[in-house]
Coordinates of C-alpha atoms in Angstrom, one line a residue:
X640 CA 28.1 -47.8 -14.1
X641 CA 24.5 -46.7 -13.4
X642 CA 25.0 -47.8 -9.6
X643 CA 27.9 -45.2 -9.5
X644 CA 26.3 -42.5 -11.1
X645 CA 23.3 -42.9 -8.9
X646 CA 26.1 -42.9 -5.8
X647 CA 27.2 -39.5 -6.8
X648 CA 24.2 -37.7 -8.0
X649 CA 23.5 -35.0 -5.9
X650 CA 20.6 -35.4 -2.7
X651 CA 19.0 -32.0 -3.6
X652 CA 19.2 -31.6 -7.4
X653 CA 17.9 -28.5 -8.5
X654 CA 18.2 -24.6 -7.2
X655 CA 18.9 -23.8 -3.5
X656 CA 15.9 -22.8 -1.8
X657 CA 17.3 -19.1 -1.4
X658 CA 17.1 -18.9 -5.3
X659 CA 13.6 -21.2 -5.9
X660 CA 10.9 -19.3 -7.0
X661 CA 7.4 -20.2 -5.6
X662 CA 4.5 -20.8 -8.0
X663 CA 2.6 -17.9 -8.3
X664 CA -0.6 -19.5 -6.2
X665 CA 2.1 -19.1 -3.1
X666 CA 4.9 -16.6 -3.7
X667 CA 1.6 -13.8 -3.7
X668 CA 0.4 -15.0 -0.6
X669 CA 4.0 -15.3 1.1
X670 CA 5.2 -12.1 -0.3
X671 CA 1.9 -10.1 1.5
X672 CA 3.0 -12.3 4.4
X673 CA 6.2 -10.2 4.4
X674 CA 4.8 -6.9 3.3
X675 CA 2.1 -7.1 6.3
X676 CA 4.4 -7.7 9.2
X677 CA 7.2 -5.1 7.8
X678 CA 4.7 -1.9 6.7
X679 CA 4.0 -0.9 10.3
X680 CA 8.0 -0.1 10.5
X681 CA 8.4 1.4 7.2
X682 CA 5.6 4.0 8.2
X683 CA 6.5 4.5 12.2
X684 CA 9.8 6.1 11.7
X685 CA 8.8 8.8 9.7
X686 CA 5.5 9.5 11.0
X687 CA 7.2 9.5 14.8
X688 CA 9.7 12.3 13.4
X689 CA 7.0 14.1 11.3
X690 CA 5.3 14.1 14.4
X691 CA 7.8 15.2 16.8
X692 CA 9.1 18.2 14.0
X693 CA 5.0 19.2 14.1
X694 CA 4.6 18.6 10.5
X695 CA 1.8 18.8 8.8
X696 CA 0.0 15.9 7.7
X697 CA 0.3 16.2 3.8
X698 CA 4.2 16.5 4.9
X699 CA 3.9 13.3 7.2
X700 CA 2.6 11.8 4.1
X701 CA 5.3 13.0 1.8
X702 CA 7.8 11.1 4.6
X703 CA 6.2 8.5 4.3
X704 CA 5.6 7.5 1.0
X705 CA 9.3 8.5 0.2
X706 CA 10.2 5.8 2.8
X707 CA 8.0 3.2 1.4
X708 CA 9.7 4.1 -1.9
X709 CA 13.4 3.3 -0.9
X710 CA 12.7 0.3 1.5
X711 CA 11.1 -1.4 -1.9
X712 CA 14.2 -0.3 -4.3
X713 CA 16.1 -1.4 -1.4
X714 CA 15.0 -4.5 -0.9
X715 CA 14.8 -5.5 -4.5
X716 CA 18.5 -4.6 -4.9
X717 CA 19.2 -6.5 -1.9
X718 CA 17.2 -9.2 -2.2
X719 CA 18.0 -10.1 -6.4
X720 CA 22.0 -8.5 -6.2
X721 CA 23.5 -6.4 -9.4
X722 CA 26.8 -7.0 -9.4
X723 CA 28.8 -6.1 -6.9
X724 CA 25.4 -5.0 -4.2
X725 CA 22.9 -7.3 -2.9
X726 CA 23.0 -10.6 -0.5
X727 CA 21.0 -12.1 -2.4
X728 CA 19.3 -13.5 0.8
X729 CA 15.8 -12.6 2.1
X730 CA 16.6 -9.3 4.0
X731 CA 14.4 -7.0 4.2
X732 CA 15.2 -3.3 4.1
X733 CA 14.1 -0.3 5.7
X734 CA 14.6 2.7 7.8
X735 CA 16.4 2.3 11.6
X736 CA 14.6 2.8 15.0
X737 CA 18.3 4.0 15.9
X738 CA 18.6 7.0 13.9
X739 CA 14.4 8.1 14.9
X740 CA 16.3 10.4 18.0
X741 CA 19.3 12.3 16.0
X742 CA 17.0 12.8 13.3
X743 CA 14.4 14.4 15.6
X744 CA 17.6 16.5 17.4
X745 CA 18.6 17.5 13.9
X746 CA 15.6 18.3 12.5
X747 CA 14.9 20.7 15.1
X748 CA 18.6 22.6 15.6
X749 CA 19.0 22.9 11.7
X750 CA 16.0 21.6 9.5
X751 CA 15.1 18.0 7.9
X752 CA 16.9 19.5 4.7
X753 CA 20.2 18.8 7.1
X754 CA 19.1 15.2 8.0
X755 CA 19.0 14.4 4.6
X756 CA 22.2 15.8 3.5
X757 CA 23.8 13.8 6.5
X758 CA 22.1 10.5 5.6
X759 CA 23.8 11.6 1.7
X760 CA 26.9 11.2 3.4
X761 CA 26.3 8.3 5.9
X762 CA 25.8 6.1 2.9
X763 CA 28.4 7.6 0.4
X764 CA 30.8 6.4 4.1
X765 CA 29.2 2.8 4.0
X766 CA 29.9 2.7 0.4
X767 CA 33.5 3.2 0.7
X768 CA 34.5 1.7 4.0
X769 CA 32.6 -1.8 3.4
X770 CA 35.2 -4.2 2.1
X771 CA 37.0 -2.9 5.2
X772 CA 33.9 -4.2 7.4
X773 CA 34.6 -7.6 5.1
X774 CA 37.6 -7.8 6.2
X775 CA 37.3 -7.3 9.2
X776 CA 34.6 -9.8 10.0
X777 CA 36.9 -11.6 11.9
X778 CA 36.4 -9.4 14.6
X779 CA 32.6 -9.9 15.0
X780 CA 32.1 -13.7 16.2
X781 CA 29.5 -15.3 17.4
X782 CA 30.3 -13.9 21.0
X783 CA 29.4 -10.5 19.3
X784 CA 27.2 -11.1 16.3
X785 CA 24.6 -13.2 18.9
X786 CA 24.2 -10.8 21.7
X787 CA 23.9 -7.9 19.2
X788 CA 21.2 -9.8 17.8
X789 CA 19.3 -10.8 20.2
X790 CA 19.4 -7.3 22.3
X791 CA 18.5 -6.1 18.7
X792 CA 15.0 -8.4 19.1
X793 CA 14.2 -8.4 22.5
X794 CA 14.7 -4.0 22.6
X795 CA 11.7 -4.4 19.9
X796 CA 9.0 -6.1 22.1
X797 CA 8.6 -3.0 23.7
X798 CA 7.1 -1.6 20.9
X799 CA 5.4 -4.4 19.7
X800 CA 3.4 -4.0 23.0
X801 CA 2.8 0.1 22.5
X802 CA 1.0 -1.5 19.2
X803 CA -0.9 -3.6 21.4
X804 CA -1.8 -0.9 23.7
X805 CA -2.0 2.0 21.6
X806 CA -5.4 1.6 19.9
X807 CA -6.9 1.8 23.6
X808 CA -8.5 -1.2 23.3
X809 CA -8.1 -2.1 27.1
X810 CA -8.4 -6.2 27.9
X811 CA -10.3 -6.5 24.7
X812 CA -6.9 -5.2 22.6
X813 CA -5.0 -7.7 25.1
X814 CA -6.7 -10.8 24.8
X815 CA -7.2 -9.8 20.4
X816 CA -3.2 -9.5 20.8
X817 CA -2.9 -12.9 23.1
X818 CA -5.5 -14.4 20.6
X819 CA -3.6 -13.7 17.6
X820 CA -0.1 -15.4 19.0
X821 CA -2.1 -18.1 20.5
X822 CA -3.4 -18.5 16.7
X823 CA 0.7 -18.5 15.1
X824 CA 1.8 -21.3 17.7
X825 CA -1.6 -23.7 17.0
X826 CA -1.2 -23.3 13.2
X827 CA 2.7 -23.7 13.7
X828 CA 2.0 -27.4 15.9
X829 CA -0.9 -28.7 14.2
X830 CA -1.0 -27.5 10.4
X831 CA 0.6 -29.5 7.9
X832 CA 3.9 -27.5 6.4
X833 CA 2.5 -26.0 3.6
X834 CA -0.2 -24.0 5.6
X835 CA 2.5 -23.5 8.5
X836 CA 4.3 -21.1 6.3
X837 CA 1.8 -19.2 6.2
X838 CA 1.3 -19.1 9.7
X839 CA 1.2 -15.3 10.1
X840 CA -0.6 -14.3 7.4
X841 CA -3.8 -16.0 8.8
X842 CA -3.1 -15.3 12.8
X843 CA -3.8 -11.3 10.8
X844 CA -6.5 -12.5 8.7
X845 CA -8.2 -14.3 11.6
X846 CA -7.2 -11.3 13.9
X847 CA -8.1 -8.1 12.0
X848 CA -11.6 -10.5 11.1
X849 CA -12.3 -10.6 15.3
X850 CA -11.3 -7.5 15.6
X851 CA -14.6 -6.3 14.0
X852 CA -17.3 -7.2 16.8
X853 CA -14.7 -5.8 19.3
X854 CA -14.5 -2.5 17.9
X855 CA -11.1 -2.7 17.1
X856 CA -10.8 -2.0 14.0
X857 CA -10.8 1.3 11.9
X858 CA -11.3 1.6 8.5
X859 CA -11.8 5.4 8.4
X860 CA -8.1 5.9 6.8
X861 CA -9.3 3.9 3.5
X862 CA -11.8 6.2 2.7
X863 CA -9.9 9.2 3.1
X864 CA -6.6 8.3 1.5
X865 CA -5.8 9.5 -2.1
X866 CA -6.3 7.2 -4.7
X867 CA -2.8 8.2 -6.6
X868 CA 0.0 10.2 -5.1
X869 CA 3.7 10.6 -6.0
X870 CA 6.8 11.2 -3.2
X871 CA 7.5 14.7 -3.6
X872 CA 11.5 15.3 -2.4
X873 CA 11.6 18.9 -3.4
X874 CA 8.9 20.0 -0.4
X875 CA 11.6 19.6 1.6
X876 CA 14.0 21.4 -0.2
X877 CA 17.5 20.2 -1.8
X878 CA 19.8 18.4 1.3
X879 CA 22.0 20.4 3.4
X880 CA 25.4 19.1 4.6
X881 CA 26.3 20.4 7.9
X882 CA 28.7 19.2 9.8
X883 CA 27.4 18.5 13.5
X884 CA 24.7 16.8 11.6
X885 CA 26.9 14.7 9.6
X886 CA 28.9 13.7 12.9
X887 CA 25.8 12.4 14.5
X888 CA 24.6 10.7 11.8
X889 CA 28.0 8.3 11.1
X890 CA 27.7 7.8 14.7
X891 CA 24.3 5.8 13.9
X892 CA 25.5 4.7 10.9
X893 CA 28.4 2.7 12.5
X894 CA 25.7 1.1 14.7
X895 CA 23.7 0.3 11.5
X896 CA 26.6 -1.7 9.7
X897 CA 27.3 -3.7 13.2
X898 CA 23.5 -4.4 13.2
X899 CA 23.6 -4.9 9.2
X900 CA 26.4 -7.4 9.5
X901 CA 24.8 -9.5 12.4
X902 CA 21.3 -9.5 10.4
X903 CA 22.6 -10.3 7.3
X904 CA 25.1 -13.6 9.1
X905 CA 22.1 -14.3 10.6
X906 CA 20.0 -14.9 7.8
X907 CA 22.7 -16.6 6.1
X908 CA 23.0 -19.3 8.8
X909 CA 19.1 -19.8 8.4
X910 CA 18.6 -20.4 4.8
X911 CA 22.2 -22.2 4.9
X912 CA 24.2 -20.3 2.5
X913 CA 25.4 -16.5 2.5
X914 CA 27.2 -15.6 6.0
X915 CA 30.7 -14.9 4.7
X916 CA 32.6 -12.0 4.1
X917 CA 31.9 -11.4 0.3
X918 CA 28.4 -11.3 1.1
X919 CA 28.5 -9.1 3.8
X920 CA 30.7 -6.4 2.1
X921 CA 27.7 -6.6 -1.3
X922 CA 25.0 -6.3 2.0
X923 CA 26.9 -3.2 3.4
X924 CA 27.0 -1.8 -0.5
X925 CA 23.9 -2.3 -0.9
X926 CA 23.1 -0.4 2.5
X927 CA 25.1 2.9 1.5
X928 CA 23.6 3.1 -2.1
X929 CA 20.3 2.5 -0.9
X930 CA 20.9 5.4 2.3
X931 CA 22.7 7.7 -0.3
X932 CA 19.4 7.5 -2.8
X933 CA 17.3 7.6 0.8
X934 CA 18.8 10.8 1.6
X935 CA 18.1 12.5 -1.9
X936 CA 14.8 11.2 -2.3
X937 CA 13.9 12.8 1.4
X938 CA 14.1 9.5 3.6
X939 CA 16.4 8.1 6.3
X940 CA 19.1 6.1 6.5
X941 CA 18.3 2.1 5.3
X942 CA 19.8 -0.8 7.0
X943 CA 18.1 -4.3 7.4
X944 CA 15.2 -5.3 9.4
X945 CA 15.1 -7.5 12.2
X946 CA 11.4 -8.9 11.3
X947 CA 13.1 -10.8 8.1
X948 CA 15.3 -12.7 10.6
X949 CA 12.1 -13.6 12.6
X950 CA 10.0 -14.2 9.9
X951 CA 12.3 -16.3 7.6
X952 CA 13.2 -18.5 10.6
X953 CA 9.4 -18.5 12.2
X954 CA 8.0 -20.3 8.3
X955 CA 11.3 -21.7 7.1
X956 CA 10.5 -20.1 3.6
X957 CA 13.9 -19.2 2.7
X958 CA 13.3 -18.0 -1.3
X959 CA 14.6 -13.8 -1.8
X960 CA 12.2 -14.1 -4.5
X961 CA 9.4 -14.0 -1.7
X962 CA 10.9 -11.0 -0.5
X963 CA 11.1 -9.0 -3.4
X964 CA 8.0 -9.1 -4.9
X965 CA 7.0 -7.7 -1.0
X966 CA 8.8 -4.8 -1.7
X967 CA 8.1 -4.6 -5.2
X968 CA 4.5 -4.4 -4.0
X969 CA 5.8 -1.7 -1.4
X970 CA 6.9 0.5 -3.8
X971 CA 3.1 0.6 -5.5
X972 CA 2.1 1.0 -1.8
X973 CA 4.1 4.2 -2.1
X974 CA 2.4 5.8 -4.9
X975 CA -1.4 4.6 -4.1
X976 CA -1.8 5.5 -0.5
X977 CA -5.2 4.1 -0.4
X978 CA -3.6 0.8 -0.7
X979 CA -1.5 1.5 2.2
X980 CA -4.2 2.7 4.5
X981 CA -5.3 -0.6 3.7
X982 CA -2.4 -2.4 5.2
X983 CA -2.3 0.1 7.9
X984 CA -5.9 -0.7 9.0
X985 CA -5.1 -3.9 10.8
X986 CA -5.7 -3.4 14.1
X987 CA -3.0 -2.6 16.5
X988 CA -3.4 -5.7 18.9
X989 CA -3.3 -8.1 15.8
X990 CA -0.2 -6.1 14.3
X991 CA 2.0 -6.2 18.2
X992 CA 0.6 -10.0 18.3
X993 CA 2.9 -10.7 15.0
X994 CA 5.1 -8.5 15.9
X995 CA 6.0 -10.0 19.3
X996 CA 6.7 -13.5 17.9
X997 CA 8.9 -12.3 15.6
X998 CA 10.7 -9.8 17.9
X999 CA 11.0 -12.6 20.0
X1000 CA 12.1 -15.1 17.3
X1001 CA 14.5 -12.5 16.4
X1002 CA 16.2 -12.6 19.8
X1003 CA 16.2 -16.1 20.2
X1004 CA 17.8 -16.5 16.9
X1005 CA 20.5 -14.4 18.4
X1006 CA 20.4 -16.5 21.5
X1007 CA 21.3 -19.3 19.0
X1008 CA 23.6 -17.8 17.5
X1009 CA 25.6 -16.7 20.8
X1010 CA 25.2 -20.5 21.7
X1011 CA 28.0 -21.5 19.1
X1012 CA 30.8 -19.0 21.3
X1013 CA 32.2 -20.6 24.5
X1014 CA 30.2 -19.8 27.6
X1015 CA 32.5 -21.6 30.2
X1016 CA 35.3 -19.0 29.3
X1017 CA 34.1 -16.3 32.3
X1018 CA 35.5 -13.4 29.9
X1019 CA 33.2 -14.5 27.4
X1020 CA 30.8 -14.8 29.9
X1021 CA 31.2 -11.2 31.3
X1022 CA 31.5 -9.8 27.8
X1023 CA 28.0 -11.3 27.4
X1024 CA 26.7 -9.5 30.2
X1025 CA 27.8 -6.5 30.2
X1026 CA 26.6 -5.9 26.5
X1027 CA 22.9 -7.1 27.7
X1028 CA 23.2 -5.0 30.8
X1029 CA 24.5 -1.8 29.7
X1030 CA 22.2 -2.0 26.5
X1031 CA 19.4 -2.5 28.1
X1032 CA 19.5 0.5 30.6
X1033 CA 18.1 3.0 27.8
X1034 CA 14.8 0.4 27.9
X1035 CA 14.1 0.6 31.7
X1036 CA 15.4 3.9 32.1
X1037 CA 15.0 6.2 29.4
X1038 CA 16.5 9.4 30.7
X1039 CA 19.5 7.6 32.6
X1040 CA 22.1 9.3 30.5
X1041 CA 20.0 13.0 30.7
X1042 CA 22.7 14.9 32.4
X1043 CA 25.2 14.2 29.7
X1044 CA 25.9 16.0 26.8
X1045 CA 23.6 15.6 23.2
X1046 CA 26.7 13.8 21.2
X1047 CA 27.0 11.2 23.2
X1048 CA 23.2 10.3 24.2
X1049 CA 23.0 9.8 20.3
X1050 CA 25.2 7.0 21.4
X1051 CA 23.7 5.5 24.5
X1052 CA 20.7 6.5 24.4
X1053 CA 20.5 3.2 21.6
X1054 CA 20.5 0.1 23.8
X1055 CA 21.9 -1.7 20.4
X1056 CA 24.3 0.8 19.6
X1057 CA 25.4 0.4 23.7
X1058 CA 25.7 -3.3 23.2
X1059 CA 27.4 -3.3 19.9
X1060 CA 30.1 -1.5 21.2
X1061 CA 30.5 -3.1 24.6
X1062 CA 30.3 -6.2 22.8
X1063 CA 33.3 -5.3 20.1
X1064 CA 35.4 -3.7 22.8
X1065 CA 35.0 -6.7 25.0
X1066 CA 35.9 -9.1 22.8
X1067 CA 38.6 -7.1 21.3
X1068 CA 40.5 -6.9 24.5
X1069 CA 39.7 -10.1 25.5
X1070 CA 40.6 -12.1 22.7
X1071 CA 42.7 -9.9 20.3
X1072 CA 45.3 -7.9 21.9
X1073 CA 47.0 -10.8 23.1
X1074 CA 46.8 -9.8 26.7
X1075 CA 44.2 -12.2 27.8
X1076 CA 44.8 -16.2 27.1
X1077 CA 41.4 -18.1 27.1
X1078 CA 41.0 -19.2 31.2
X1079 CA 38.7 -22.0 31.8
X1080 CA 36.7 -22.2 35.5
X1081 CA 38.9 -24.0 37.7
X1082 CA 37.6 -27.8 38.0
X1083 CA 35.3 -28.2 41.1

């Protein structure tokens, strides 16, 4: 009887690692991991719009610790679930890259007051179209989820390597960057697991430490950063709901639910357990609650963030517990700003270093995801590159789609938003109109 029992028992009793908890002696460490490699994000959005909108710098401020604010709330609701809103996976949340250009064009015809107002709306939409999304994720394979995904990573390197040049730290800021990935593979070959987790978290340590005789880094911000603030949302007034503004905005918040449902099915298929359709419609619920509370608490819209996908695949720790307690400490970040000029003091070439791996882990997480779809079917095979190529025009060529009109460079002037859609439409009429039959390459 004992034999059978033992013949049955399960081969990994206890919780699933998405739902372990860390002792505390490593879920602190791992959770700064996170909160490291994810602040430079949380802050660039709203100090690049801030910036472009000539703000002043007690406004810029206001922006961002009001974006610190939701990305934390966001996360934690993502990360732990209430109800029916949450994965209750390791995502990550913050503001989009993709919405850093209407926002700007926005801001500038109408006031931010109108950006907010529309990213009120954006969510309130995501909150009532997502079980559609969920039941429509039949229509966003691998052929589609992978190469949105992996555009998604590799259109970030660039601006991991502005961070690298930025500081102006000529070769010296190059080799500190080379240094510092040099430092996340040798840790990642030759330390035992348990330090290998933490492989990024010392490659910033190590870096931001060597940074010092070089001159790199700058610790001026420290000293003259408040002790104790609070987000103020009434400087900007109460949000504004006008209509072209509202257009443009579901426009990029269509691209943030394709890009939402590929990050979230990504990180399911890495931690093993969460890329279905129930979890995706709570990911997308918790998007538009978290955008809708974004846009009244004077922030932008929220959607995942790629780094999670690199970071939870680069150290294999899979626990959401991990995650929220980086946000958690986010959301203190957001009311002392001296602990976030802090964080914002690593040097740029240490910070593009990180960031690099993981943009690249990101795309080749993608890459591995597209691997599952059929490649020897030539439609899939065009689909695939026409979503990289088109997508990636607005990288190499910026102002390729100048002479058309604003409404639609919202559009295409997003290389993910460009792939997304070719991507869909692609394998929509390839594969679901009934049209084309699957056509194998002729045998040679």
């Amino acid at each position: 009887m004992a034999v059978v029992e033992h013949a049955v028992a399960p081969a990994h009793p206890g919780p699933h690692p998405v739902d372990a908890r860390p002792p505390w002696r490593r879920l602190v460490p791992l959770s700064l991991q996170h909160l490291l490699v994810a602040y430079a994000g949380m802050a660039t959005m709203p100090l690049l719009v801030g910036t472009a909108l000539h703000l002043p710098e007690d406004r810029i401020r206001l922006l961002i610790s009001a974006n610190l604010l939701v990305s934390g709330i966001a996360t934690v609701l993502q990360s732990l679930g209430l109800k029916w809103f949450g994965a209750r996976l390791p995502v990550v949340m913050g503001s989009t890259f993709t919405a850093i250009t209407p926002a700007i064009l926005i801001g500038q015809e109408h006031g931010l007051a109108a950006v907010f107002g529309a990213t009120v709306v954006s969510g309130l939409v995501t909150l009532a179209v997502a079980p559609w999304f969920g039941r429509c994720l039949h229509l966003f394979p691998p052929l589609v989820t992978g190469t949105v995904i992996a555009v998604i990573g590799f259109s970030l390197v660039p601006s991991a390597a502005s961070l690298v040049t930025g500081d102006g730290g000529g070769g010296s800021g190059l080799a500190l960057a080379a240094g510092t990935v040099l430092l996340v593979v040798v840790v990642e070959r030759l330390a035992p697991p348990a330090l290998a987790r933490f492989s990024v978290l010392l490659a910033m340590a190590v870096g931001t430490a060597a940074a010092l005789p070089l001159g790199l880094f700058d610790g001026s911000g420290v000293a003259d950063a408040h002790i104790v603030t609070a987000p103020d949302p009434t400087a900007f007034g109460a949000p504004t709901f006008v209509v072209p503004a509202i257009a443009a905005m579901l426009v990029v918040q269509l691209v943030n639910m394709v890009e939402s449902v590929g990050d979230t099915l990504a990180v399911g298929q890495i931690v093993g357990r969460g890329d279905d359709a129930p979890t995706v419609v709570r990911a997308l619920r918790a998007d538009g609650a978290a955008t809708v509370v974004s846009g009244a608490l004077a922030s932008f819209p929220i959607v995942t963030f790629g780094q999670s996908v690199g970071l939870v695949s680069v150290t294999r720790v899979k626990s959401r517990h991990v995650v929220a307690l980086s946000r958690v400490l986010m959301v203190v970040l957001a009311f002392v700003p001296v602990l976030g000029a802090a964080v914002a003091a690593v040097p740029g070439p240490v910070l593009g270093g990180v960031s690099l791996v993981m943009f690249g882990t990101v795309g080749a997480v993608g890459l591995r995801i597209l691997a599952r779809a059929d490649l020897s079917e030539p439609r899939n095979l065009l689909t695939v590159a026409l979503a990289f190529a088109l997508g990636m025009i607005p990288l190499g060529a910026p102002d390729f789609y100048a002479p058309l009109p604003s409404y639609l460079r919202t559009v295409l002037d997003s290389g993910i938003a460009v792939t997304g859609i070719v991507a869909f439409l692609l394998n929509l009429l390839f594969h679901r109109t009934g049209a084309a039959r699957p056509r194998k390459e002729p045998a040679r």
